Amino acid sequence: MLDNDRQRTQLVAQLKQLRSVALVAQAGQAASAPAAASGAAGAGLLGAIASGMASVEASLRERDTPLRYWSARFRAAGRELYGLASGAGPQPSTRILLDLVLMLAGWLACAALLIWAQHGFWARHGVAVKLDPNPSAKEMLIFALRRVGPWIVSFVAVLAIARGLPDSLGRTLALVAAYAIVSGSVFASLCLIMFALFSSGHRRAAGRVLIARSWRLLRLIGAFGALGDAALNRDVAWQLGLDLSSLVSTASSMTAAVLCACFAVAYRRPVAHLIRNRSHAQRTGHRATTEMADFAATLWPAPVLVLAFAAVAGTLLVSRSSSDLLRTSIVSALLLVLAFFLSAVVLRVTRPNPVHRKRRHRSVYVARLVRFAGSLATLFIWLGYVELTSRLWGISLARIVEHSVAARGIAQAVTAIVVTLFVAWLAWIVVDTAILEALSSATSRGKARNPSVRARTMLPLVRNVAFVTIVTVAAIVTAANLGINVTPLLAGAGVIGLAVGFGAQSLVSDLITGLFIIVEDTISVGDWIDVDGGHAGTVEHLTIRTVRLRDGQGALHSIPFSQIKIVKNLSRDYGCAVFEVRAPFSADLDQVTRLIRDAGADLWSDGAVRRLMLGAVEVWGLDRFEPNWMIVKGQIRTRPQQQSTVMRAFNARIKRRMDDAGIEIPLPQMHVYSTTAGGAAAEDATREDARDPARDARDDMGRGGEGRAAGAEGSGGKRTDARAAAAGERGAKGV
């Protein structure tokens, strides 16, 4: 084929075609990879998390995992254990078990004998072996001898005997178990003595709780810790097997770490009391030390939990050696303490305790914005702690976000959500503070003020609307960043809004009318109003849809705003008590005017009535003539809704002055003329009273103070004059 030119040319052409197809395919894959990555990143937080989980799963398949490592270790330890149990080792299993039982039995028998002898000695000498709070040196020594003395002496005796015997795995295991038990007893005794030394004063109750209840748990912690250390001994590892001894040591250390975490959780309150409780002199004289003690008492379980978690997690993940693991755990705990300390400092600066706060007037805006800044600073502190801790463990979050597309998508989505929440919080702080300041009865400088009724009515409504709006917008943005398609939700909300608007037109009319009435301050709570529907009363409550009135009989009227066309408000600015004083034609007009002014001066001098008046009595003069009297008219300007009270006081005073001056209040009169049948004319003047004279006089004086009564009086006078004219016409016809 290569010798034939035509075939060689065809082969070269085919190879070139295959190369071009391969290049096109590679370009397509390279273009699709960023697109897929960007699509995963742009699908929101949920899509980014799903993509990240998929990538983590793929990477775990490609390399060794802790699960594979521990499976291999367990298989190796199992093979060694099986060899010991089956007698494949240098010693048969029965010999190992027999030596173990005999050594433990000898040690326990020696310890029991010493404990029995010790109890007898203490009983004969009447020595109390109970450990009480704040013990003396003698009491601590007796307690230590009672708790650990027999165990230590018996262990030393058994150890001396074992050294004279040939090496045996059973005796070695027995010595390891005895060493662990003795170490646990020593550790627990030291802890209880330490608790007792700190249990003075107010700490006695916490000390008694720790001494009585924590002995067993502390003993287990010490025993497992000592067992983990003893299992790594060279002789023990050589006789037991490297893999098996290493696994026993690891399991014991992890158990001790878990038990430490359990102790921190179970006894956090008693230990916190030991740290926090101090004498009154120390609390008042050293406030800084007291605050630090409170901080340590609140925080002390956290480092223990971090160390325990780090030890267990680091061991399971097989990240590094034991020394590096311990050092990293300690540094992580110190970083946690530092983060808590900085957070506490920020909290104290931005949110000071009211007891220790200096007496100074600070703007509410400044106080709430400082709190907001403190929360933001606390967030950055903990972000820094997480990043530094992850770097200690060889996992940098910033580096992961930089190199991983999925992590970058998660970081962008989480950042957008956090920024949205903080911006919404800041907007709410600004709006809420402005509204609360407007509704407050005192300014930031301590000056008193009285918010208007319109402000008390509208601003709570505006506050609720602003809150709902901010929460809705924040929820929509958060859902969008989570990867949820909010377009159908918004479309559905729009359709529902249109349906509600068309189906509740009267409700919408009530809302719009009420909004304009409240904004224009046409009606306020406490006003006396008269609406065009025949409803009158005091406004007790205003909503965005209805107004509630309480009338003079105590009935409550609830009126929708859409039914209100005309409003008569009698409670704005001032009121006018208009009066009309009747005087006979024979009275001196100047004297009547002077009596009215004197009554007004007397009214002005009365402090109880003067508080209700906005000015002196105004006498307008002679207003008109009636058939039987003349009318002198005037007014008194009063506070809103106080016209009747002022008018009653004025009527009483003008009545007494007219009586003292001998001026009779005129009454309606009618003259009737009649003649006899014989032609002798006789005139009989008859006074006919349409009403009782005394009551008529009182009603006339009362009606003079109000416009409503004035109109009624005018119509009554006209009716009386009409009756008199009709009677005169009948008399003329008779004549």
XYZ file of C-alpha atoms in Angstrom:
735
model
C 0.000 0.000 0.000
C 2.789 2.409 0.832
C 4.382 1.751 -2.560
C 1.205 2.738 -4.371
C 1.003 6.519 -4.608
C -2.761 6.650 -4.979
C -3.453 4.464 -1.958
C -0.875 6.336 0.092
C -2.601 9.628 -0.745
C -5.984 8.238 0.280
C -4.579 6.988 3.603
C -3.086 10.393 4.418
C -6.407 12.084 3.620
C -8.268 9.686 5.924
C -5.798 10.304 8.751
C -6.185 14.067 8.372
C -9.965 13.719 8.460
C -9.802 11.634 11.646
C -7.491 14.212 13.250
C -9.883 17.070 12.434
C -12.832 15.139 13.891
C -10.858 14.451 17.076
C -9.939 18.130 17.440
C -13.572 19.159 17.011
C -14.685 16.659 19.669
C -12.042 17.881 22.143
C -13.082 21.494 21.576
C -16.710 20.564 22.184
C -15.846 18.821 25.453
C -13.742 21.775 26.607
C -16.574 24.172 25.815
C -19.210 22.030 27.493
C -17.237 21.629 30.727
C -17.236 25.345 31.688
C -20.834 25.622 30.545
C -21.836 22.750 32.790
C -19.817 24.202 35.647
C -21.340 27.636 35.214
C -24.770 26.062 34.927
C -24.215 24.231 38.183
C -22.947 27.391 39.792
C -25.772 29.465 38.392
C -28.479 27.003 39.466
C -28.433 28.502 42.929
C -27.337 27.133 46.287
C -29.218 23.851 45.966
C -27.739 23.107 42.537
C -24.245 24.026 43.718
C -24.580 21.726 46.736
C -25.759 18.871 44.515
C -22.830 19.429 42.140
C -20.389 19.577 45.032
C -21.696 16.335 46.528
C -21.346 14.628 43.163
C -17.742 15.812 42.781
C -16.876 14.726 46.337
C -18.383 11.317 45.705
C -16.366 10.943 42.510
C -13.133 11.944 44.240
C -13.772 9.498 47.064
C -14.103 6.667 44.582
C -10.750 7.483 42.999
C -8.557 7.471 46.106
C -8.112 5.727 49.435
C -10.601 6.703 52.085
C -10.569 6.424 55.888
C -13.084 3.618 55.562
C -10.622 1.542 53.562
C -7.818 2.368 55.999
C -9.806 1.291 59.058
C -11.047 -1.808 57.308
C -7.451 -2.828 56.683
C -6.481 -2.133 60.309
C -9.395 -4.131 61.677
C -8.549 -7.053 59.405
C -4.920 -7.027 60.545
C -5.868 -6.792 64.230
C -8.434 -9.533 63.742
C -5.807 -11.838 62.299
C -3.534 -11.228 65.301
C -6.369 -11.781 67.763
C -7.367 -14.965 65.994
C -3.790 -16.187 66.177
C -3.687 -15.613 69.947
C -7.041 -17.290 70.501
C -6.211 -20.285 68.343
C -2.855 -20.893 70.017
C -0.822 -20.109 66.933
C 1.393 -17.777 68.968
C 4.299 -18.601 71.274
C 1.885 -19.405 74.146
C -1.355 -21.352 74.130
C -4.558 -19.463 74.771
C -5.359 -21.441 77.920
C -2.021 -20.479 79.454
C -2.632 -16.821 78.607
C -6.091 -16.902 80.160
C -4.870 -18.738 83.279
C -2.008 -16.315 83.915
C -4.383 -13.376 83.405
C -6.935 -14.685 85.905
C -4.348 -15.654 88.528
C -2.559 -12.307 88.360
C -5.781 -10.307 88.574
C -7.079 -12.497 91.392
C -3.883 -12.023 93.389
C -3.952 -8.286 92.877
C -7.637 -7.975 93.816
C -7.163 -10.201 96.888
C -4.247 -8.094 98.093
C -6.233 -4.895 97.521
C -9.290 -6.290 99.337
C -7.157 -7.322 102.317
C -5.613 -3.860 102.531
C -9.016 -2.165 102.258
C -10.401 -4.360 105.072
C -7.436 -3.580 107.297
C -7.716 0.104 106.511
C -11.416 0.232 107.394
C -10.732 -1.457 110.692
C -7.946 1.001 111.493
C -10.094 4.049 110.716
C -13.000 2.606 112.708
C -10.864 1.896 115.798
C -9.453 5.416 115.816
C -12.753 7.132 114.918
C -11.343 8.952 111.909
C -13.827 10.324 109.348
C -12.780 9.508 105.815
C -15.430 11.585 104.048
C -14.186 14.439 101.853
C -16.025 17.697 102.574
C -15.719 21.042 100.759
C -12.690 23.140 101.714
C -10.855 20.274 103.514
C -7.738 20.444 105.610
C -4.445 18.792 104.672
C -5.123 15.902 107.058
C -8.549 15.255 105.544
C -7.108 15.272 102.019
C -4.365 12.821 103.022
C -6.847 10.466 104.679
C -9.125 10.599 101.637
C -6.233 9.836 99.269
C -5.039 6.929 101.409
C -8.551 5.505 101.574
C -9.292 5.783 97.871
C -5.967 4.920 96.209
C -3.633 3.618 98.925
C -4.670 -0.067 98.875
C -4.770 -0.187 95.081
C -1.300 1.327 94.676
C 0.291 -0.912 97.328
C -1.259 -4.058 95.879
C -0.198 -3.047 92.352
C 3.399 -2.488 93.461
C 3.402 -5.882 95.180
C 2.017 -7.681 92.142
C 4.459 -5.865 89.849
C 7.389 -6.957 92.005
C 6.205 -10.561 91.900
C 5.703 -10.438 88.119
C 9.248 -9.220 87.542
C 10.598 -12.396 89.119
C 8.589 -14.620 86.791
C 9.217 -15.336 83.091
C 7.444 -13.233 80.508
C 3.829 -14.178 79.930
C 1.186 -12.435 77.835
C -1.501 -13.190 80.430
C 0.458 -11.565 83.275
C 1.302 -8.606 81.033
C -2.369 -8.060 80.216
C -3.225 -8.327 83.927
C -0.624 -5.710 84.807
C -1.942 -3.420 82.052
C -5.499 -3.740 83.416
C -4.322 -3.120 86.996
C -2.294 -0.117 85.869
C -5.332 1.343 84.112
C -7.577 0.875 87.161
C -5.014 2.360 89.554
C -4.399 5.310 87.241
C -8.145 5.935 87.014
C -8.456 5.963 90.807
C -5.514 8.340 91.187
C -6.869 10.682 88.510
C -10.362 10.735 90.048
C -8.976 11.335 93.554
C -6.863 14.256 92.406
C -9.859 15.806 90.609
C -12.102 15.437 93.673
C -9.469 16.977 95.944
C -9.157 19.897 93.527
C -12.959 20.353 93.529
C -12.976 20.272 97.336
C -10.243 22.907 97.581
C -12.281 25.317 95.433
C -15.555 24.602 97.267
C -15.567 27.443 99.769
C -18.284 29.953 100.523
C -21.005 29.980 97.907
C -19.277 27.168 96.023
C -20.042 24.491 98.629
C -23.194 23.227 96.912
C -21.440 22.796 93.566
C -18.472 21.112 95.277
C -20.718 18.606 97.064
C -22.409 17.718 93.766
C -19.090 17.096 92.031
C -17.621 15.092 94.927
C -20.701 12.895 95.282
C -21.524 12.222 91.627
C -18.465 12.573 89.393
C -16.221 9.884 90.933
C -17.167 7.022 88.594
C -16.993 9.073 85.394
C -13.624 10.568 86.306
C -12.300 7.119 87.168
C -13.345 5.792 83.760
C -11.681 8.739 82.024
C -8.393 8.113 83.821
C -8.565 4.349 83.282
C -9.145 4.546 79.532
C -6.482 7.218 79.145
C -3.942 5.059 80.993
C -4.976 2.001 78.983
C -4.358 3.869 75.734
C -0.890 4.816 76.947
C -0.020 1.340 78.268
C -1.090 -0.405 75.077
C 1.639 1.449 73.177
C 4.365 0.113 75.469
C 7.068 -1.731 73.538
C 6.865 -4.966 75.544
C 3.071 -5.003 75.408
C 3.032 -4.357 71.657
C 5.659 -7.070 71.058
C 3.698 -9.705 72.992
C 0.181 -8.684 71.906
C 0.889 -7.719 68.307
C 1.547 -4.354 66.740
C -1.775 -3.985 64.936
C -3.881 -5.243 67.838
C -2.099 -3.129 70.473
C -2.317 -0.041 68.256
C -6.041 -0.595 67.738
C -6.611 -1.052 71.497
C -4.671 2.142 72.222
C -6.625 4.112 69.628
C -9.984 2.840 70.869
C -9.079 3.603 74.502
C -7.936 7.137 73.685
C -11.091 7.839 71.678
C -13.243 6.494 74.529
C -11.439 8.740 77.010
C -12.042 11.749 74.725
C -15.746 10.941 74.426
C -16.031 10.526 78.220
C -14.351 13.926 78.701
C -16.988 15.469 76.450
C -19.712 13.725 78.470
C -18.247 15.116 81.698
C -18.184 18.640 80.236
C -21.838 18.392 79.258
C -23.071 16.641 82.413
C -21.263 18.839 84.943
C -21.083 22.150 83.125
C -23.213 23.947 85.733
C -21.369 22.805 88.910
C -17.971 23.570 87.380
C -19.300 26.918 86.139
C -20.386 27.714 89.707
C -16.918 26.883 90.973
C -15.432 29.313 88.453
C -18.011 32.088 88.738
C -18.985 32.294 92.406
C -16.826 34.747 94.323
C -17.182 36.729 97.507
C -19.097 39.987 97.520
C -15.954 42.025 98.107
C -14.234 40.453 95.110
C -17.283 40.928 92.893
C -17.646 44.605 93.753
C -13.945 45.473 93.987
C -12.685 43.649 90.916
C -15.329 43.995 88.242
C -12.970 43.153 85.391
C -11.885 39.907 87.063
C -15.503 39.073 87.801
C -16.473 39.561 84.180
C -13.592 37.391 83.026
C -14.653 34.696 85.499
C -18.201 34.864 84.172
C -16.862 34.565 80.655
C -14.722 31.541 81.558
C -17.612 29.901 83.439
C -19.853 30.229 80.427
C -17.196 29.094 77.982
C -15.338 26.295 79.749
C -17.170 23.315 78.127
C -16.417 24.587 74.608
C -12.633 23.897 74.563
C -13.189 20.453 76.068
C -15.759 19.598 73.424
C -13.516 20.952 70.664
C -10.545 18.923 71.860
C -12.632 15.773 72.147
C -14.199 16.256 68.742
C -10.865 17.091 67.134
C -9.215 14.036 68.675
C -11.957 11.672 67.538
C -12.360 13.246 64.099
C -8.622 13.437 63.479
C -8.174 9.830 64.508
C -10.992 8.585 62.310
C -9.902 10.651 59.312
C -6.289 9.522 59.690
C -5.072 13.013 58.850
C -1.769 13.095 60.718
C 0.322 11.660 63.541
C -0.710 11.693 67.182
C 1.635 14.532 68.174
C 0.483 16.712 65.301
C -3.118 15.848 66.090
C -2.744 16.875 69.736
C -1.004 20.118 68.828
C -3.621 20.985 66.211
C -6.445 20.215 68.635
C -4.958 22.463 71.313
C -4.473 25.342 68.871
C -8.040 24.889 67.612
C -9.324 25.076 71.175
C -7.286 28.222 71.816
C -8.672 29.793 68.645
C -12.179 28.946 69.816
C -11.530 30.625 73.160
C -10.135 33.671 71.346
C -13.190 33.840 69.076
C -15.515 33.659 72.081
C -13.480 36.336 73.845
C -13.569 38.728 70.881
C -17.296 38.112 70.451
C -17.863 38.894 74.120
C -15.842 42.113 73.829
C -17.831 43.184 70.764
C -21.061 42.328 72.563
C -20.058 44.367 75.607
C -19.063 47.377 73.491
C -22.083 47.360 71.188
C -24.689 46.195 73.709
C -23.641 47.462 77.128
C -25.364 46.234 80.253
C -27.972 48.789 81.444
C -26.596 48.472 84.981
C -23.090 49.562 83.941
C -24.152 51.921 81.157
C -23.167 55.531 81.622
C -25.992 57.983 81.963
C -25.866 59.701 78.658
C -28.409 60.365 75.984
C -27.528 58.670 72.730
C -29.584 58.656 69.598
C -31.676 55.555 69.068
C -30.377 55.450 65.500
C -26.795 55.304 66.738
C -27.580 52.627 69.333
C -29.313 50.306 66.872
C -26.738 50.865 64.129
C -23.959 50.088 66.608
C -25.737 46.833 67.434
C -25.975 46.068 63.732
C -22.261 46.737 63.315
C -21.543 44.497 66.308
C -23.484 41.626 64.751
C -21.597 42.122 61.490
C -18.260 42.155 63.330
C -19.220 38.976 65.197
C -19.996 37.283 61.883
C -16.561 38.216 60.512
C -14.883 36.990 63.714
C -16.428 33.554 63.361
C -15.691 33.420 59.647
C -12.060 34.115 60.475
C -12.109 31.398 63.139
C -13.528 28.854 60.681
C -10.920 29.747 58.049
C -7.979 29.615 60.482
C -9.163 26.338 61.991
C -9.619 24.794 58.562
C -6.096 25.887 57.604
C -4.754 24.181 60.743
C -6.368 20.946 59.646
C -5.066 21.346 56.094
C -8.397 22.340 54.575
C -8.472 25.977 53.484
C -11.979 27.099 52.626
C -10.683 30.025 50.591
C -8.467 27.703 48.547
C -11.344 25.294 48.000
C -13.596 28.114 46.804
C -10.849 29.330 44.503
C -10.166 26.000 42.814
C -13.572 24.292 42.889
C -16.421 25.435 40.663
C -19.059 23.821 42.876
C -17.594 25.395 46.027
C -17.479 28.748 44.253
C -21.166 28.437 43.410
C -22.030 27.543 47.006
C -19.960 30.454 48.336
C -21.577 32.930 45.948
C -25.087 31.749 46.831
C -24.439 31.799 50.584
C -22.814 35.238 50.350
C -25.776 36.594 48.392
C -28.224 35.201 50.958
C -26.270 36.612 53.919
C -25.923 40.027 52.259
C -29.656 40.028 51.490
C -30.535 39.255 55.090
C -28.220 41.934 56.468
C -29.471 44.556 53.992
C -33.069 43.698 54.898
C -32.176 43.960 58.579
C -30.522 47.345 58.030
C -33.548 48.646 56.101
C -35.855 47.474 58.870
C -33.691 49.159 61.511
C -33.879 52.490 59.668
C -37.648 52.324 59.059
C -38.568 50.934 62.471
C -36.390 53.412 64.356
C -37.859 56.351 62.442
C -41.410 55.227 63.230
C -40.694 54.485 66.886
C -38.975 57.841 67.290
C -41.995 59.584 65.758
C -44.321 57.727 68.155
C -42.123 58.221 71.213
C -43.310 60.584 73.923
C -39.760 61.862 74.499
C -36.919 62.823 72.196
C -33.416 61.405 72.391
C -32.432 64.466 74.447
C -35.153 63.814 77.021
C -37.570 66.509 75.905
C -41.252 65.632 76.185
C -43.533 65.710 73.179
C -46.992 64.488 72.282
C -47.355 62.689 68.934
C -50.432 63.602 66.955
C -53.397 61.293 66.740
C -52.813 60.935 63.013
C -49.268 59.773 63.671
C -50.455 57.262 66.273
C -52.999 55.980 63.763
C -50.969 55.869 60.564
C -47.437 55.030 61.654
C -48.199 51.568 63.125
C -49.925 50.729 59.844
C -46.928 51.994 57.852
C -44.631 49.977 60.120
C -46.539 46.758 59.477
C -46.637 47.384 55.723
C -42.889 48.101 55.674
C -42.161 44.939 57.651
C -44.238 42.755 55.328
C -42.632 44.373 52.272
C -39.066 43.902 53.529
C -39.700 40.290 54.549
C -41.366 39.511 51.214
C -38.549 41.005 49.149
C -35.904 39.254 51.264
C -37.747 35.934 50.933
C -37.996 36.288 47.140
C -34.298 37.135 46.777
C -33.326 34.289 49.115
C -35.463 31.818 47.170
C -33.890 32.993 43.920
C -30.399 32.473 45.358
C -31.393 29.010 46.536
C -32.103 28.123 42.927
C -35.907 28.206 43.166
C -37.678 29.638 40.129
C -39.741 32.491 41.596
C -41.342 33.564 38.310
C -44.345 31.208 38.663
C -44.753 32.300 42.273
C -44.817 35.979 41.323
C -47.224 35.302 38.462
C -49.527 33.359 40.767
C -49.391 36.107 43.368
C -50.306 38.664 40.683
C -53.295 36.610 39.537
C -54.469 36.173 43.122
C -54.104 39.922 43.698
C -56.225 40.711 40.632
C -58.877 38.225 41.727
C -59.013 39.698 45.207
C -59.172 43.232 43.782
C -62.116 42.437 41.495
C -63.936 40.344 44.084
C -63.625 42.830 46.934
C -64.279 46.197 45.315
C -66.165 47.503 48.333
C -63.266 46.493 50.555
C -60.831 48.278 48.248
C -63.091 51.342 48.289
C -63.149 51.267 52.088
C -59.377 50.989 52.232
C -58.697 53.812 49.780
C -61.277 56.159 51.335
C -60.023 55.383 54.825
C -56.449 55.965 53.751
C -57.244 59.451 52.450
C -59.395 60.303 55.489
C -56.606 59.303 57.860
C -53.846 60.959 55.834
C -55.814 64.225 55.548
C -56.504 64.057 59.309
C -60.235 64.512 58.798
C -61.037 62.254 61.743
C -58.960 61.372 64.779
C -59.467 59.223 67.820
C -61.375 61.189 70.480
C -63.205 63.516 68.055
C -66.956 64.086 68.267
C -68.280 63.744 64.736
C -71.625 63.661 62.975
C -71.685 61.754 59.681
C -74.283 62.092 56.981
C -75.891 58.732 57.781
C -77.378 60.014 61.026
C -74.624 58.615 63.227
C -72.989 60.863 65.819
C -70.626 60.157 68.663
C -67.044 60.037 69.868
C -64.470 58.278 67.699
C -63.095 55.372 69.738
C -61.100 53.455 67.147
C -59.859 53.921 63.613
C -58.775 51.175 61.264
C -57.870 51.368 57.615
C -61.431 50.232 56.751
C -63.887 51.357 59.462
C -64.472 53.983 62.128
C -66.105 53.162 65.462
C -68.302 55.743 67.201
C -69.707 55.723 70.740
C -72.894 57.788 70.950
C -74.406 59.510 73.970
C -76.408 56.417 74.947
C -73.335 54.186 74.953
C -74.073 52.380 71.694
C -71.128 51.539 69.452
C -71.451 52.305 65.729
C -69.084 50.677 63.222
C -69.194 52.557 59.916
C -67.224 51.643 56.762
C -65.377 54.581 55.261
C -67.011 54.100 51.866
C -70.396 55.043 53.382
C -69.136 58.369 54.710
C -69.785 61.292 52.356
C -69.950 64.305 54.689
C -68.314 64.567 58.100
C -69.183 67.215 60.684
C -66.332 67.394 63.206
C -67.058 69.302 66.422
C -63.663 68.706 68.025
C -61.202 70.701 65.978
C -59.315 73.790 67.160
C -62.111 75.489 69.140
C -65.867 75.700 69.708
C -68.299 78.616 69.974
C -71.062 78.777 72.591
C -73.568 81.198 70.987
C -76.116 82.667 73.420
C -79.316 84.747 72.998
C -80.624 86.705 75.996
C -84.293 87.790 75.950
C -85.108 91.169 77.420
C -88.481 92.979 77.614
C -88.997 96.063 75.498
C -89.139 98.150 78.661
C -85.626 97.117 79.781
C -82.597 99.358 79.342
C -80.435 97.886 76.570
C -77.218 99.258 78.080
C -78.103 97.718 81.427
C -78.771 94.330 79.835
C -75.443 94.513 77.979
C -73.668 95.432 81.197
C -75.250 92.485 83.033
C -74.066 90.121 80.295
C -70.526 91.479 80.517
C -70.561 91.173 84.312
C -71.693 87.555 84.027
C -68.877 86.928 81.537
C -66.319 88.540 83.854
C -67.540 86.368 86.725
C -67.250 83.353 84.456
C -63.675 84.323 83.475
C -62.667 84.687 87.128
C -63.743 81.110 87.889
C -60.622 78.967 87.435
C -62.520 75.738 86.787
C -64.479 77.321 83.935
C -61.664 79.507 82.656
C -59.625 76.402 81.693
C -62.396 75.577 79.246
C -62.538 79.059 77.686
C -60.318 80.498 74.967
C -61.419 84.119 75.380
C -63.736 86.512 77.191
C -67.455 86.851 76.495
C -68.186 88.639 73.223
C -71.443 90.675 73.145
C -72.560 91.349 69.595
C -75.453 93.610 70.604
C -79.166 93.786 69.828
C -79.771 91.110 67.223
C -83.529 91.274 66.470
C -87.004 91.969 67.799
C -89.587 89.315 68.567
C -93.336 89.968 69.157
C -92.883 89.903 72.937
C -89.186 90.624 73.561
C -85.903 91.739 72.079
C -82.844 89.499 71.562
C -79.286 90.395 72.664
C -76.805 87.980 71.072
C -73.144 87.038 71.662
C -70.723 84.124 71.943
C -68.021 82.544 74.088
C -65.074 80.822 72.383
C -64.275 77.550 74.181
C -62.164 74.481 73.836
C -63.534 71.714 71.598
C -66.578 69.894 73.020
C -66.827 72.249 76.019
C -69.607 74.536 74.706
C -72.383 73.006 76.810
C -70.392 73.119 80.061
C -69.462 76.775 79.606
C -72.992 77.669 78.481
C -74.608 76.141 81.574
C -72.296 78.117 83.836
C -73.080 81.335 81.888
C -76.873 80.758 82.052
C -76.763 80.370 85.826
C -74.862 83.614 86.276
C -76.987 85.734 83.872
C -80.180 84.443 85.527
C -79.014 85.541 88.985
C -77.940 88.983 87.746
C -81.223 89.652 85.912
C -83.162 88.646 89.002
C -81.057 90.992 91.153
C -81.632 93.849 88.669
C -85.409 93.283 88.670
C -85.551 92.487 84.958
C -88.210 89.915 84.258
C -87.506 87.398 81.582
C -90.382 87.925 79.098
C -92.768 85.116 78.281
C -94.982 84.560 75.216
C -98.348 86.472 75.588
C -101.642 86.645 73.627
C -104.425 89.342 73.912
C -108.014 88.280 73.057
C -110.754 90.902 72.430
C -114.490 89.908 72.562
C -117.965 91.746 72.700
C -121.383 90.708 74.090
C -124.562 90.213 71.981
C -126.211 93.490 73.345
C -123.621 95.685 71.819
C -121.722 96.464 75.005
C -118.100 96.018 74.246
C -115.925 94.523 76.924
C -112.234 93.944 76.767
C -110.858 90.917 78.485
C -107.131 90.612 78.466
C -106.231 86.998 78.901
C -102.719 85.700 79.280
C -102.469 82.298 77.716
C -99.306 80.393 78.260
C -98.596 77.720 75.741
C -96.169 76.199 78.208
C -95.249 76.354 81.851
C -93.621 79.804 82.455
C -90.745 78.574 84.594
C -89.870 75.774 82.252
C -90.207 78.076 79.239
C -87.778 80.529 80.780
C -85.229 77.802 81.482
C -85.559 76.325 78.007
C -85.183 79.719 76.387
C -82.021 80.461 78.361
C -80.615 77.012 77.567
C -81.367 77.307 73.890
C -79.598 80.636 73.751
C -76.218 78.859 74.227
C -76.341 76.495 71.271
C -77.045 76.960 67.600
C -79.334 73.966 67.602
C -81.448 75.392 70.417
C -81.510 78.787 68.724
C -83.116 77.329 65.633
C -85.690 75.449 67.699
C -86.488 78.606 69.670
C -86.995 80.604 66.457
C -89.437 78.061 65.103
C -91.277 77.922 68.470
C -91.597 81.718 68.549
C -92.969 81.735 65.043
C -95.573 79.131 65.963
C -96.649 81.199 69.004
C -96.951 84.356 66.917
C -99.019 82.472 64.349
C -101.426 81.276 67.033
C -101.754 84.824 68.372
C -102.465 86.227 64.884
C -105.137 83.579 64.253
C -106.856 84.381 67.543
C -106.847 88.097 66.704
C -108.475 87.410 63.345
C -111.220 85.372 65.026
C -111.826 88.209 67.506
C -112.034 90.758 64.692
C -114.574 88.605 62.883
C -116.628 88.382 66.091
C -116.669 92.151 66.399
